[in-house]
């Protein structure tokens, strides 16, 4: 059976749902395949702190109201380093006022619902990509097996790979991959009855080379999560839960664990494998983790998948059909992806090799504790609303320098505590 579509999307998760829905709403005929069998097949390992940079796309999809109705937490965070707390009291653009914390078992079915509501989308679940069809040097189709093992083929003007971490599609196409060194492991668990001193605001602690996160979640849950350097794994291995809970004891404004009960098994990844690929390869468009899998510590994967798929639909949707126009539109998508995400990817991977904060990072932390404007700009950068060159502008650098001179003169006195 061969079918012709305008677009084929492999993957029906964050990137695939966003790309397919936004392209289908432009009147394009879209085929979506995913090897998962249904809503119960959600992504198992993800701490799902969705950064605020994704809010415009979440709104555009019509997902915001559904997330709110499902109890997703509108997230924001405060950060602790040895210099004190960094919080953002600056003005909030409603467009990017917050991100979302929501478990994947809640998010992933909502994404499938969005796809199912689009009349222009044909969705096949239990359908695994097995091959790519090449036509004149460009990939213009796929082969896939359904749940019964029957093989199908489909062709389209554009094939989108949104098939996640380790993308089977990228492997089939031989897309070059730049691997990134990551020298931390991650473990986390959800808990009931673990209130945060900050209420619904997430907390982050940088402790030497390690990091701890406490996130409020849907259903009144709190997640404890630690990213710890590989050399400590032996000490964690015998009792990972005790090690996780112990990590947070004694931290400033630590979560109250006295009445807390585990609400999940211990989750995580012993070895993190980060990488980056080109966003366009021989006519294929790559979105989300298929294109780039950054250190999960940065909490950017879902946000970047939403955003990249949105850019793809914006750039390529209107041009689909005309071969030359599609190639040019794909190039615009590639450039946009690079312009907005390459700098973030650089800074994230630079910090993922298990090193302690470098001089610039320490100077930024000191300044952000002391200077509310630096804190505000840092939060926008970490929320991925602004790019590195917007954050490290001459104006911000001058403020960072001034605050560090004042810090040196005060001999390292902490500036303010978390209210
Ligand atoms: C430990 C950990 C913590 C994380 N925490 C965060 C966080 O706090 N915040 C955040 O934003 N991100 C986080 N991430 C990253 C986030 O999970 C991903 O970036 C995000 O899921 C990417 O979405 P995606 O749509 O690209 O891929 P996925 O969500 O992985 O979806 C890929 C889809 O492709 C399908 N698929 C795969 N192969 C095939 C095939 N051969 N045929 C058909 N279908 C196929 C899969 O079934 C799946 O549905 C974390 C990741 C890890 C590992």
Tab-separated table of C-alpha atoms and ligand atoms in Angstrom:
chain	number	residue	atom	x	y	z
A	1	UNK	CA	0.000	0.000	0.000
A	2	UNK	CA	1.505	3.365	-0.993
A	3	UNK	CA	-0.073	6.585	0.199
A	4	UNK	CA	0.689	10.154	-0.784
A	5	UNK	CA	0.678	12.946	1.832
A	6	UNK	CA	1.951	16.526	2.019
A	7	UNK	CA	3.909	15.756	5.186
A	8	UNK	CA	4.903	12.608	7.054
A	9	UNK	CA	5.795	12.986	10.725
A	10	UNK	CA	7.566	10.169	12.568
A	11	UNK	CA	6.775	10.481	16.285
A	12	UNK	CA	3.616	11.677	18.026
A	13	UNK	CA	5.169	13.170	21.147
A	14	UNK	CA	6.096	16.790	21.893
A	15	UNK	CA	7.868	17.619	18.616
A	16	UNK	CA	5.745	15.390	16.394
A	17	UNK	CA	2.406	16.493	17.815
A	18	UNK	CA	3.343	20.155	17.518
A	19	UNK	CA	4.654	19.887	13.956
A	20	UNK	CA	1.785	17.749	12.685
A	21	UNK	CA	-0.989	19.815	14.288
A	22	UNK	CA	0.419	23.175	13.148
A	23	UNK	CA	1.021	21.881	9.603
A	24	UNK	CA	-2.393	20.217	9.384
A	25	UNK	CA	-4.038	23.486	10.413
A	26	UNK	CA	-2.510	25.041	7.291
A	27	UNK	CA	-4.639	22.667	5.225
A	28	UNK	CA	-1.870	20.123	4.627
A	29	UNK	CA	-2.532	16.396	4.547
A	30	UNK	CA	-0.355	14.856	7.248
A	31	UNK	CA	0.509	11.254	8.139
A	32	UNK	CA	1.756	10.669	11.694
A	33	UNK	CA	3.188	7.333	12.794
A	34	UNK	CA	4.370	6.376	16.266
A	35	UNK	CA	5.481	3.040	17.605
A	36	UNK	CA	3.679	3.653	20.894
A	37	UNK	CA	0.324	1.927	21.102
A	38	UNK	CA	-1.752	4.523	22.906
A	39	UNK	CA	-2.106	7.003	25.728
A	40	UNK	CA	-0.783	4.537	28.291
A	41	UNK	CA	2.521	4.454	26.412
A	42	UNK	CA	3.896	7.751	27.705
A	43	UNK	CA	7.594	8.669	27.980
A	44	UNK	CA	8.842	7.084	31.179
A	45	UNK	CA	11.953	9.134	31.973
A	46	UNK	CA	11.492	12.895	31.897
A	47	UNK	CA	11.372	15.439	34.710
A	48	UNK	CA	9.227	17.686	32.481
A	49	UNK	CA	10.107	21.133	33.705
A	50	UNK	CA	8.957	22.849	30.510
A	51	UNK	CA	10.695	26.202	30.171
A	52	UNK	CA	8.717	29.405	29.704
A	53	UNK	CA	10.145	29.913	26.186
A	54	UNK	CA	7.621	27.276	25.050
A	55	UNK	CA	4.532	29.086	26.332
A	56	UNK	CA	3.694	30.875	23.035
A	57	UNK	CA	3.680	27.524	21.190
A	58	UNK	CA	1.690	25.848	23.964
A	59	UNK	CA	-0.909	28.612	23.598
A	60	UNK	CA	-0.895	28.405	19.795
A	61	UNK	CA	-1.601	24.676	19.976
A	62	UNK	CA	-4.579	25.250	22.285
A	63	UNK	CA	-2.767	23.171	24.903
A	64	UNK	CA	-2.587	25.773	27.665
A	65	UNK	CA	-6.197	25.467	28.815
A	66	UNK	CA	-5.944	21.672	28.715
A	67	UNK	CA	-2.786	21.737	30.837
A	68	UNK	CA	-4.399	24.089	33.339
A	69	UNK	CA	-7.496	21.897	33.496
A	70	UNK	CA	-5.294	18.821	34.045
A	71	UNK	CA	-3.669	20.476	37.078
A	72	UNK	CA	-0.283	21.178	35.464
A	73	UNK	CA	1.735	23.602	37.579
A	74	UNK	CA	2.542	26.961	36.005
A	75	UNK	CA	6.213	26.882	36.871
A	76	UNK	CA	8.875	29.341	37.882
A	77	UNK	CA	12.051	28.741	39.824
A	78	UNK	CA	14.520	30.199	42.297
A	79	UNK	CA	18.193	29.226	42.194
A	80	UNK	CA	20.604	28.807	45.055
A	81	UNK	CA	24.365	28.996	44.771
A	82	UNK	CA	26.907	29.494	47.541
A	83	UNK	CA	26.371	33.259	47.133
A	84	UNK	CA	22.674	33.175	48.030
A	85	UNK	CA	19.287	32.915	46.319
A	86	UNK	CA	18.620	34.214	42.821
A	87	UNK	CA	15.012	35.073	42.248
A	88	UNK	CA	13.222	37.029	39.581
A	89	UNK	CA	11.063	39.918	40.705
A	90	UNK	CA	11.289	41.666	37.337
A	91	UNK	CA	8.411	42.481	34.993
A	92	UNK	CA	6.813	39.481	33.253
A	93	UNK	CA	5.750	39.471	29.655
A	94	UNK	CA	2.461	37.508	29.765
A	95	UNK	CA	3.597	35.739	26.561
A	96	UNK	CA	6.386	33.964	28.463
A	97	UNK	CA	5.311	34.455	32.078
A	98	UNK	CA	5.747	30.817	33.096
A	99	UNK	CA	6.436	27.310	31.873
A	100	UNK	CA	4.720	24.096	32.978
A	101	UNK	CA	5.544	21.170	35.238
A	102	UNK	CA	3.379	18.206	34.362
A	103	UNK	CA	4.011	14.473	34.434
A	104	UNK	CA	4.402	12.769	31.077
A	105	UNK	CA	1.517	10.463	31.875
A	106	UNK	CA	-0.642	13.613	31.814
A	107	UNK	CA	1.099	15.501	29.001
A	108	UNK	CA	1.513	12.727	26.423
A	109	UNK	CA	-2.191	11.766	26.210
A	110	UNK	CA	-3.069	15.468	25.806
A	111	UNK	CA	-0.688	15.612	22.831
A	112	UNK	CA	-2.364	12.561	21.269
A	113	UNK	CA	-5.757	14.246	21.794
A	114	UNK	CA	-4.534	17.302	19.872
A	115	UNK	CA	-3.494	15.104	16.939
A	116	UNK	CA	-6.745	13.141	17.002
A	117	UNK	CA	-8.771	16.372	16.812
A	118	UNK	CA	-7.224	17.375	13.455
A	119	UNK	CA	-9.221	16.121	10.451
A	120	UNK	CA	-6.206	16.553	8.140
A	121	UNK	CA	-4.086	14.116	10.141
A	122	UNK	CA	-3.995	10.362	9.629
A	123	UNK	CA	-2.549	8.833	12.805
A	124	UNK	CA	-1.168	5.302	13.034
A	125	UNK	CA	-0.102	4.081	16.476
A	126	UNK	CA	1.803	0.839	16.977
A	127	UNK	CA	3.566	1.809	13.737
A	128	UNK	CA	7.372	1.599	13.616
A	129	UNK	CA	9.571	3.305	11.070
A	130	UNK	CA	11.639	0.715	9.212
A	131	UNK	CA	12.962	2.563	6.157
A	132	UNK	CA	13.259	5.871	4.318
A	133	UNK	CA	12.497	6.333	0.627
A	134	UNK	CA	14.982	8.454	-1.317
A	135	UNK	CA	14.109	10.328	-4.464
A	136	UNK	CA	16.746	12.307	-6.340
A	137	UNK	CA	18.967	12.729	-3.273
A	138	UNK	CA	16.123	13.832	-0.966
A	139	UNK	CA	14.119	11.690	1.447
A	140	UNK	CA	10.489	11.781	0.311
A	141	UNK	CA	8.869	8.825	1.984
A	142	UNK	CA	8.933	6.170	4.667
A	143	UNK	CA	8.340	2.485	5.170
A	144	UNK	CA	6.774	1.323	8.386
A	145	UNK	CA	5.458	-1.817	10.027
A	146	UNK	CA	2.108	-1.850	11.784
A	147	UNK	CA	1.377	-3.760	15.005
A	148	UNK	CA	0.544	-6.919	13.059
A	149	UNK	CA	3.909	-6.812	11.270
A	150	UNK	CA	2.477	-5.752	7.894
A	151	UNK	CA	4.714	-3.345	5.945
A	152	UNK	CA	3.455	-0.063	4.490
A	153	UNK	CA	4.960	2.754	2.460
A	154	UNK	CA	3.980	6.395	2.187
A	155	UNK	CA	5.370	9.372	0.265
A	156	UNK	CA	5.256	13.099	0.937
A	157	UNK	CA	6.831	16.434	-0.003
A	158	UNK	CA	8.389	16.522	3.476
A	159	UNK	CA	9.380	13.899	6.038
A	160	UNK	CA	9.783	15.159	9.613
A	161	UNK	CA	11.788	13.127	12.110
A	162	UNK	CA	10.371	13.667	15.589
A	163	UNK	CA	11.318	10.222	16.815
A	164	UNK	CA	13.185	11.321	19.896
A	165	UNK	CA	16.413	10.491	21.662
A	166	UNK	CA	18.612	8.271	19.477
A	167	UNK	CA	16.226	8.853	16.526
A	168	UNK	CA	15.964	5.631	14.469
A	169	UNK	CA	15.146	7.837	11.449
A	170	UNK	CA	18.389	9.804	11.798
A	171	UNK	CA	20.295	6.514	11.938
A	172	UNK	CA	18.557	5.226	8.791
A	173	UNK	CA	19.416	8.458	6.965
A	174	UNK	CA	22.998	8.533	8.258
A	175	UNK	CA	22.554	12.008	9.724
A	176	UNK	CA	25.909	13.028	11.261
A	177	UNK	CA	25.831	13.149	15.057
A	178	UNK	CA	28.091	15.180	17.370
A	179	UNK	CA	28.179	13.410	20.714
A	180	UNK	CA	28.587	15.399	23.918
A	181	UNK	CA	30.395	14.381	27.049
A	182	UNK	CA	28.102	14.188	30.078
A	183	UNK	CA	29.701	13.264	33.359
A	184	UNK	CA	26.643	13.287	35.614
A	185	UNK	CA	23.947	10.741	36.343
A	186	UNK	CA	20.393	11.632	37.340
A	187	UNK	CA	17.927	10.102	39.785
A	188	UNK	CA	14.535	11.379	40.814
A	189	UNK	CA	11.271	10.409	42.460
A	190	UNK	CA	7.852	11.934	43.128
A	191	UNK	CA	6.593	12.392	46.685
A	192	UNK	CA	3.338	13.265	48.405
A	193	UNK	CA	3.202	15.568	51.440
A	194	UNK	CA	6.444	17.352	50.730
A	195	UNK	CA	5.721	21.086	50.822
A	196	UNK	CA	8.313	23.502	49.496
A	197	UNK	CA	9.278	26.628	51.418
A	198	UNK	CA	8.639	28.464	48.145
A	199	UNK	CA	5.107	27.091	47.648
A	200	UNK	CA	4.507	26.426	43.956
A	201	UNK	CA	7.864	27.895	42.900
A	202	UNK	CA	10.494	25.272	42.020
A	203	UNK	CA	13.862	25.326	43.782
A	204	UNK	CA	17.296	24.615	42.359
A	205	UNK	CA	20.518	24.184	44.320
A	206	UNK	CA	24.052	24.151	42.914
A	207	UNK	CA	26.181	22.239	45.403
A	208	UNK	CA	29.779	22.155	44.191
A	209	UNK	CA	29.669	20.086	40.989
A	210	UNK	CA	26.220	18.637	41.745
A	211	UNK	CA	22.676	19.932	41.346
A	212	UNK	CA	19.428	19.345	43.148
A	213	UNK	CA	15.922	20.267	42.023
A	214	UNK	CA	12.631	20.267	43.921
A	215	UNK	CA	9.671	20.683	41.600
A	216	UNK	CA	5.990	21.012	42.517
A	217	UNK	CA	3.880	18.892	40.142
A	218	UNK	CA	0.297	18.157	39.173
A	219	UNK	CA	-1.762	16.126	41.663
A	220	UNK	CA	-0.039	17.805	44.637
A	221	UNK	CA	3.200	15.913	44.038
A	222	UNK	CA	6.724	17.156	44.594
A	223	UNK	CA	9.683	15.789	42.678
A	224	UNK	CA	13.165	15.541	44.137
A	225	UNK	CA	15.819	15.232	41.455
A	226	UNK	CA	19.623	15.243	41.597
A	227	UNK	CA	22.295	15.419	38.928
A	228	UNK	CA	25.497	14.100	40.451
A	229	UNK	CA	28.987	13.508	39.045
A	230	UNK	CA	29.809	9.966	37.887
A	231	UNK	CA	32.597	9.488	40.439
A	232	UNK	CA	29.917	9.352	43.177
A	233	UNK	CA	27.800	6.639	41.607
A	234	UNK	CA	29.313	3.844	43.663
A	235	UNK	CA	28.250	5.650	46.829
A	236	UNK	CA	24.708	6.132	45.477
A	237	UNK	CA	24.208	2.638	44.035
A	238	UNK	CA	23.395	0.616	47.210
A	239	UNK	CA	20.450	2.851	48.203
A	240	UNK	CA	19.620	5.465	45.606
A	241	UNK	CA	16.515	6.684	47.439
A	242	UNK	CA	18.402	7.293	50.687
A	243	UNK	CA	21.143	9.065	48.704
A	244	UNK	CA	18.568	11.237	46.900
A	245	UNK	CA	16.739	12.210	50.068
A	246	UNK	CA	20.043	12.729	51.896
A	247	UNK	CA	21.222	15.110	49.167
A	248	UNK	CA	18.526	17.615	50.122
A	249	UNK	CA	18.900	17.408	53.897
A	250	UNK	CA	20.709	20.423	55.226
A	251	UNK	CA	20.347	22.483	52.045
A	252	UNK	CA	19.210	26.075	52.611
A	253	UNK	CA	15.384	26.259	52.663
A	254	UNK	CA	15.272	22.506	51.988
A	255	UNK	CA	11.917	20.785	51.361
A	256	UNK	CA	10.246	19.424	54.481
A	257	UNK	CA	10.629	15.647	54.205
A	258	UNK	CA	9.197	14.826	57.656
A	259	UNK	CA	5.760	13.594	56.443
A	260	UNK	CA	6.713	12.840	52.832
A	261	UNK	CA	5.880	9.509	51.176
A	262	UNK	CA	7.384	8.239	47.904
A	263	UNK	CA	4.767	8.334	45.143
A	264	UNK	CA	6.856	6.606	42.472
A	265	UNK	CA	9.751	4.248	42.008
A	266	UNK	CA	13.216	5.730	41.676
A	267	UNK	CA	13.651	6.937	38.095
A	268	UNK	CA	16.608	8.305	36.196
A	269	UNK	CA	19.537	7.564	33.954
A	270	UNK	CA	22.882	6.134	34.960
A	271	UNK	CA	24.606	7.516	31.847
A	272	UNK	CA	23.384	10.524	29.962
A	273	UNK	CA	24.170	10.673	26.251
A	274	UNK	CA	23.817	14.141	24.812
A	275	UNK	CA	24.270	14.950	21.132
A	276	UNK	CA	23.413	17.366	18.347
A	277	UNK	CA	22.529	16.846	14.680
A	278	UNK	CA	21.757	19.218	11.796
A	279	UNK	CA	18.097	20.302	11.781
A	280	UNK	CA	17.858	19.534	8.041
A	281	UNK	CA	19.428	16.617	6.202
A	282	UNK	CA	18.739	15.570	2.586
A	283	UNK	CA	15.220	17.014	2.630
A	284	UNK	CA	14.406	15.644	6.099
A	285	UNK	CA	13.492	18.039	8.905
A	286	UNK	CA	14.565	17.033	12.403
A	287	UNK	CA	12.752	18.421	15.457
A	288	UNK	CA	13.077	17.878	19.196
A	289	UNK	CA	15.411	15.190	20.500
A	290	UNK	CA	15.858	13.763	17.022
A	291	UNK	CA	17.867	16.887	16.329
A	292	UNK	CA	19.345	17.775	19.679
A	293	UNK	CA	19.409	16.105	23.049
A	294	UNK	CA	20.836	18.514	25.606
A	295	UNK	CA	21.788	17.650	29.178
A	296	UNK	CA	18.394	17.058	30.870
A	297	UNK	CA	19.722	19.078	33.804
A	298	UNK	CA	18.906	22.187	31.770
A	299	UNK	CA	15.231	21.182	31.396
A	300	UNK	CA	15.089	22.343	27.793
A	301	UNK	CA	14.177	19.254	25.750
A	302	UNK	CA	10.400	19.627	25.691
A	303	UNK	CA	10.542	23.397	25.260
A	304	UNK	CA	12.981	23.135	22.363
A	305	UNK	CA	10.836	20.396	20.771
A	306	UNK	CA	7.722	22.620	20.969
A	307	UNK	CA	9.604	25.633	19.612
A	308	UNK	CA	11.503	23.870	16.819
A	309	UNK	CA	8.330	22.217	15.527
A	310	UNK	CA	6.587	25.594	15.593
A	311	UNK	CA	9.403	27.218	13.563
A	312	UNK	CA	9.306	24.339	11.096
A	313	UNK	CA	5.561	24.722	10.547
A	314	UNK	CA	5.922	28.495	10.171
A	315	UNK	CA	8.762	28.333	7.671
A	316	UNK	CA	7.969	25.234	5.642
A	317	UNK	CA	4.179	24.910	5.781
A	318	UNK	CA	3.399	27.727	3.330
A	319	UNK	CA	6.107	26.565	0.872
A	320	UNK	CA	5.191	22.880	0.733
A	321	UNK	CA	4.431	21.493	-2.658
A	322	UNK	CA	6.932	23.361	-4.790
A	323	UNK	CA	10.205	21.438	-4.593
A	324	UNK	CA	12.542	24.459	-4.796
A	325	UNK	CA	10.460	26.468	-2.352
A	326	UNK	CA	10.453	23.594	0.151
A	327	UNK	CA	14.237	23.295	0.044
A	328	UNK	CA	14.615	27.060	0.578
A	329	UNK	CA	12.070	27.002	3.416
A	330	UNK	CA	13.905	24.105	5.062
A	331	UNK	CA	17.081	26.164	4.932
A	332	UNK	CA	15.250	29.018	6.710
A	333	UNK	CA	14.118	26.543	9.365
A	334	UNK	CA	17.703	25.277	9.780
A	335	UNK	CA	19.009	28.807	10.219
A	336	UNK	CA	16.308	29.734	12.722
A	337	UNK	CA	16.976	26.576	14.734
A	338	UNK	CA	20.670	27.395	14.799
A	339	UNK	CA	20.165	31.067	15.584
A	340	UNK	CA	17.944	30.463	18.601
A	341	UNK	CA	19.243	27.161	19.985
A	342	UNK	CA	22.923	26.694	19.081
A	343	UNK	CA	24.132	29.154	21.746
A	344	UNK	CA	21.990	27.523	24.437
A	345	UNK	CA	23.247	24.108	23.375
A	346	UNK	CA	26.849	25.322	23.603
A	347	UNK	CA	26.503	26.648	27.151
A	348	UNK	CA	24.523	23.602	28.327
A	349	UNK	CA	26.993	21.048	26.979
A	350	UNK	CA	29.919	23.089	28.282
A	351	UNK	CA	28.558	22.632	31.830
A	352	UNK	CA	27.634	18.959	31.488
A	353	UNK	CA	31.128	17.496	31.827
A	354	UNK	CA	30.964	17.457	35.607
A	355	UNK	CA	33.080	20.537	36.208
A	356	UNK	CA	32.475	23.073	38.963
A	357	UNK	CA	31.099	26.500	37.960
A	358	UNK	CA	33.749	28.507	36.108
A	359	UNK	CA	34.815	32.083	36.835
A	360	UNK	CA	32.194	33.684	34.568
A	361	UNK	CA	29.403	31.538	36.071
A	362	UNK	CA	30.512	32.415	39.606
A	363	UNK	CA	30.601	36.105	38.708
A	364	UNK	CA	27.112	35.865	37.186
A	365	UNK	CA	25.777	34.094	40.300
A	366	UNK	CA	27.267	36.693	42.654
A	367	UNK	CA	25.871	39.529	40.563
A	368	UNK	CA	22.428	37.931	40.206
A	369	UNK	CA	22.145	37.594	43.995
A	370	UNK	CA	22.962	41.263	44.467
A	371	UNK	CA	21.404	42.922	41.433
A	372	UNK	CA	17.712	42.291	40.696
A	373	UNK	CA	18.135	43.330	37.053
A	374	UNK	CA	20.920	40.772	36.461
A	375	UNK	CA	18.742	38.162	38.216
A	376	UNK	CA	15.833	39.036	35.933
A	377	UNK	CA	17.979	38.780	32.799
A	378	UNK	CA	19.512	35.508	34.014
A	379	UNK	CA	16.054	34.012	34.584
A	380	UNK	CA	15.043	35.002	31.047
A	381	UNK	CA	18.175	33.298	29.707
A	382	UNK	CA	17.731	30.115	31.750
A	383	UNK	CA	14.021	30.081	30.813
A	384	UNK	CA	15.384	30.191	27.217
A	385	UNK	CA	13.383	33.321	26.433
A	386	UNK	CA	16.545	35.229	25.486
A	387	UNK	CA	19.688	34.114	23.714
A	388	UNK	CA	23.188	34.187	25.216
A	389	UNK	CA	24.202	37.332	23.328
A	390	UNK	CA	21.098	39.141	24.582
A	391	UNK	CA	21.881	38.050	28.146
A	392	UNK	CA	25.628	38.752	28.048
A	393	UNK	CA	25.150	42.191	26.492
A	394	UNK	CA	27.661	44.938	27.333
A	395	UNK	CA	25.055	46.381	29.738
A	396	UNK	CA	24.674	43.104	31.658
A	397	UNK	CA	28.435	42.511	31.678
A	398	UNK	CA	28.979	45.968	33.184
A	399	UNK	CA	26.435	45.216	35.927
A	400	UNK	CA	28.075	41.841	36.596
A	401	UNK	CA	31.466	43.504	36.950
A	402	UNK	CA	30.111	46.244	39.240
A	403	UNK	CA	28.390	43.718	41.507
A	404	UNK	CA	31.541	41.602	41.740
A	405	UNK	CA	33.653	44.608	42.703
A	406	UNK	CA	31.098	45.413	45.416
A	407	UNK	CA	31.160	41.756	46.489
A	408	UNK	CA	34.949	41.783	46.780
A	409	UNK	CA	34.788	44.969	48.843
A	410	UNK	CA	32.185	43.453	51.170
A	411	UNK	CA	34.430	40.383	51.511
A	412	UNK	CA	31.861	37.915	50.251
A	413	UNK	CA	28.960	38.770	52.536
A	414	UNK	CA	25.750	37.104	51.213
A	415	UNK	CA	23.365	39.689	49.812
A	416	UNK	CA	19.866	38.545	50.534
A	417	UNK	CA	18.040	35.480	51.783
A	418	UNK	CA	14.989	33.876	50.206
A	419	UNK	CA	11.922	35.631	51.604
B	1	LIG	C1	16.257	12.138	32.621
B	1	LIG	C2	15.590	13.106	31.703
B	1	LIG	C3	14.991	14.231	32.230
B	1	LIG	C4	14.403	15.167	31.386
B	1	LIG	N1	13.819	16.277	31.929
B	1	LIG	C5	13.331	17.244	31.150
B	1	LIG	C6	12.783	18.436	31.717
B	1	LIG	O1	12.746	18.614	32.933
B	1	LIG	N2	12.280	19.373	30.868
B	1	LIG	C7	12.300	19.197	29.523
B	1	LIG	O2	11.829	20.090	28.795
B	1	LIG	N3	12.810	18.083	28.949
B	1	LIG	C8	13.333	17.118	29.742
B	1	LIG	N4	13.866	15.985	29.173
B	1	LIG	C9	13.923	15.883	27.717
B	1	LIG	C10	12.577	15.511	27.122
B	1	LIG	O3	12.137	14.292	27.656
B	1	LIG	C11	12.717	15.409	25.621
B	1	LIG	O4	13.509	16.473	25.156
B	1	LIG	C12	11.377	15.466	24.893
B	1	LIG	O5	10.579	14.368	25.216
B	1	LIG	C13	11.642	15.491	23.387
B	1	LIG	O6	10.433	15.363	22.698
B	1	LIG	P1	10.415	14.680	21.271
B	1	LIG	O7	9.032	14.798	20.778
B	1	LIG	O8	11.528	15.194	20.461
B	1	LIG	O9	10.805	13.163	21.568
B	1	LIG	P2	10.044	12.031	22.467
B	1	LIG	O10	9.210	12.691	23.498
B	1	LIG	O11	11.113	11.119	22.908
B	1	LIG	O12	9.123	11.330	21.422
B	1	LIG	C14	9.608	10.541	20.370
B	1	LIG	C15	8.465	9.718	19.818
B	1	LIG	O13	8.944	8.997	18.701
B	1	LIG	C16	8.431	7.672	18.758
B	1	LIG	N5	9.343	6.791	18.029
B	1	LIG	C17	10.623	6.483	18.329
B	1	LIG	N6	11.119	5.639	17.443
B	1	LIG	C18	10.133	5.382	16.550
B	1	LIG	C19	10.054	4.568	15.387
B	1	LIG	N7	11.072	3.830	14.969
B	1	LIG	N8	8.888	4.557	14.715
B	1	LIG	C20	7.830	5.283	15.131
B	1	LIG	N9	7.859	6.076	16.217
B	1	LIG	C21	8.998	6.134	16.917
B	1	LIG	C22	8.383	7.365	20.253
B	1	LIG	O14	7.461	6.325	20.535
B	1	LIG	C23	7.953	8.698	20.841
B	1	LIG	O15	6.569	8.829	21.000
B	1	LIG	C24	14.428	14.998	29.983
B	1	LIG	C25	15.014	13.849	29.452
B	1	LIG	C26	15.599	12.915	30.291
B	1	LIG	C27	16.243	11.714	29.699
